[in-house]
Protein backbone atom coordinates (compact mmCIF):
# COMPACT_ATOMS: atom_id res chain seq x y z
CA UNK A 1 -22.85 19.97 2.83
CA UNK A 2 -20.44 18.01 5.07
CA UNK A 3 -16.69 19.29 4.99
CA UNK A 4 -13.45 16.14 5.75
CA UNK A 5 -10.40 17.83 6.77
CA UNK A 6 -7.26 15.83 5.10
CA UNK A 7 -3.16 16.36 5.54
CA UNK A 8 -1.73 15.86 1.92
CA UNK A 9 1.49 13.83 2.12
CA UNK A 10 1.90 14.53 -1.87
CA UNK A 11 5.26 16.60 -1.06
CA UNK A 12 6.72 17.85 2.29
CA UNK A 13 4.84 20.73 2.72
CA UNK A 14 1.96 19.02 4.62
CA UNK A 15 -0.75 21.14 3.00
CA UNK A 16 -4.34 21.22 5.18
CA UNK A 17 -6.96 20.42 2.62
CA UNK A 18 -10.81 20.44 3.13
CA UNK A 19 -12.41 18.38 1.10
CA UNK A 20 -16.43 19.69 0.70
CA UNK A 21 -19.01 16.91 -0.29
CA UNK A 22 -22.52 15.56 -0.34
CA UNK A 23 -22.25 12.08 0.91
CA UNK A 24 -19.16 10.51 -1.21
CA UNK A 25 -19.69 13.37 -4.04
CA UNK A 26 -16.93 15.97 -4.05
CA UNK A 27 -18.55 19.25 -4.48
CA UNK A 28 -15.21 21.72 -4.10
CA UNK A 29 -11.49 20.85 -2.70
CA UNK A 30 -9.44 24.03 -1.03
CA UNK A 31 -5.91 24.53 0.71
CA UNK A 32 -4.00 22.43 -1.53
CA UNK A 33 -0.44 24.33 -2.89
CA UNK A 34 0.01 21.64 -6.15
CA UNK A 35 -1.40 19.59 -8.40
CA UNK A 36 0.02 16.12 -6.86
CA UNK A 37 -2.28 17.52 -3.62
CA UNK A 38 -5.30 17.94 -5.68
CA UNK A 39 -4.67 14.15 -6.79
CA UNK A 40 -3.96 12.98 -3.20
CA UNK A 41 -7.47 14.54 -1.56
CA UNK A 42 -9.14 13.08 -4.86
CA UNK A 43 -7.77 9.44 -4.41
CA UNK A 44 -7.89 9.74 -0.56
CA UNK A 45 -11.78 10.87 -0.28
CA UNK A 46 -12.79 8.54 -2.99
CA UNK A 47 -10.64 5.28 -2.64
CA UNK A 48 -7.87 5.33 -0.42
CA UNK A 49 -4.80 3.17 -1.14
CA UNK A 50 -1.57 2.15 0.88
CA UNK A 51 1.38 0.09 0.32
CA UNK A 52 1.97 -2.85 2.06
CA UNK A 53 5.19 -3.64 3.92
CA UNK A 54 5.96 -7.17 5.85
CA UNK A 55 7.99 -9.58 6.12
CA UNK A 56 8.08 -13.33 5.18
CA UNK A 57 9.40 -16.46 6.39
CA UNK A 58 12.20 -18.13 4.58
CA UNK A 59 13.48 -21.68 4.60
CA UNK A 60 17.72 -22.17 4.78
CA UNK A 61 18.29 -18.41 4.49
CA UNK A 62 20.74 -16.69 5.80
CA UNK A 63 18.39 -14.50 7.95
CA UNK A 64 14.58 -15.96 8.74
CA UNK A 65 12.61 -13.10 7.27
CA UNK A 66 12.73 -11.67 3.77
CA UNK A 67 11.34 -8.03 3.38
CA UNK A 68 8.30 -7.83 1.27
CA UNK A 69 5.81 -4.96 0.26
CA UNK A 70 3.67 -4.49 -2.73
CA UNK A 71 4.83 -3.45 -6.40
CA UNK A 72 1.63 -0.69 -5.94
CA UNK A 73 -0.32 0.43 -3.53
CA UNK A 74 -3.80 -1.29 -2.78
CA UNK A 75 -7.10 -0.26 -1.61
CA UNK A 76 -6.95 0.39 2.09
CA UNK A 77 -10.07 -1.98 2.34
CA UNK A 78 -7.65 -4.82 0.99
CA UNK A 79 -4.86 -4.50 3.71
CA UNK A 80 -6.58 -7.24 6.15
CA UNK A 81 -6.70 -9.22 3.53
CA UNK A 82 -3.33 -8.95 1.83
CA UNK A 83 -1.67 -9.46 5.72
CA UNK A 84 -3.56 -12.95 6.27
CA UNK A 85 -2.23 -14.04 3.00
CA UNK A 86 1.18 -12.95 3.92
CA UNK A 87 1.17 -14.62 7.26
CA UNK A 88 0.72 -18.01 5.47
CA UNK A 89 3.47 -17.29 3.13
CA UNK A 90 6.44 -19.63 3.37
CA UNK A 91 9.45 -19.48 1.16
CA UNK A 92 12.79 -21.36 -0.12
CA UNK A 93 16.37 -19.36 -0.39
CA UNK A 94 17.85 -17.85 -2.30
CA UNK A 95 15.75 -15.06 -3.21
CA UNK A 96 16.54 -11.62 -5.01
CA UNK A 97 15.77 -8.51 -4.76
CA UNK A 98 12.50 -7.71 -6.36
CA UNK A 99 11.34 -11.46 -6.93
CA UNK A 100 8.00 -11.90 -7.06
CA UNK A 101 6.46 -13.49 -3.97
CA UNK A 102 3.03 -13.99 -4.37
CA UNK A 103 1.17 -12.37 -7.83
CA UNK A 104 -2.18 -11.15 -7.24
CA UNK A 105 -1.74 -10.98 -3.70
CA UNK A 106 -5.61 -11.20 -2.41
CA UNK A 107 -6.83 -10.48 -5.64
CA UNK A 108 -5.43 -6.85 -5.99
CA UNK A 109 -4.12 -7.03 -8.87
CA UNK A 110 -1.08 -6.10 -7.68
CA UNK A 111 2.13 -8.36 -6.78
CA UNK A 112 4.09 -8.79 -3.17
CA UNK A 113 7.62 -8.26 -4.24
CA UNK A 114 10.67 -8.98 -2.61
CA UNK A 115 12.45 -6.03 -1.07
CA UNK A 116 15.88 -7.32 -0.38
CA UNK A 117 18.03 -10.46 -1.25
CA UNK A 118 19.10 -13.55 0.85
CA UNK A 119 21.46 -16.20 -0.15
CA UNK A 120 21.02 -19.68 1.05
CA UNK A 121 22.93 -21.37 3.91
């Protein structure tokens, strides 16, 4: 039996979990103090997800960047992805806060929002 050694960032306490397996089969989980750290070394063993933060370009806006991250997180083996589509992104002011950028950003599911609002110049 092979044992992975995980940090839950669930709450602040920064609980050391151990997570024992066979292969990508989760045979027992110990050292977590809550249920939200059970959840985390669950979802983190077995398919780990981030949200996505950026920035994209914007034409006659008052600044050249709009903030940008995804509604949800995404699988961790979509973040590549998700940044190469965001790179190519190019947008008009104004834009407002929560405006959705891109649906479906590389096929996640999951939408690229805007994080901020910029009036036009």
């Amino acid at each position: 039996m092979e044992e992975t050694k995980i940090i839950c960032i669930g709450c602040p306490k920064g609980c050391n979990i151990a997570i024992s397996h066979e292969g990508k089969t989760i045979e027992n989980i110990d050292g977590y103090g809550c249920k939200n750290g059970l959840d985390y070394a669950q979802n983190e063993f077995t398919a780990p997800k981030r949200t996505v933060t950026s920035t994209v370009r914007i034409k006659s806006g008052e600044l050249p960047v709009i903030s940008v991250k995804t509604r949800d997180a995404i699988l961790k083996n979509k973040i590549f992805e998700c940044m190469f589509e965001i790179n190519k992104i190019e947008i008009e002011a104004p834009i407002k806060l929560g405006t959705v950028i891109k649906a479906n950003i590389a096929q996640t599911g999951v939408d690229l929002i805007s994080t901020e609002t910029i009036d036009r110049i």
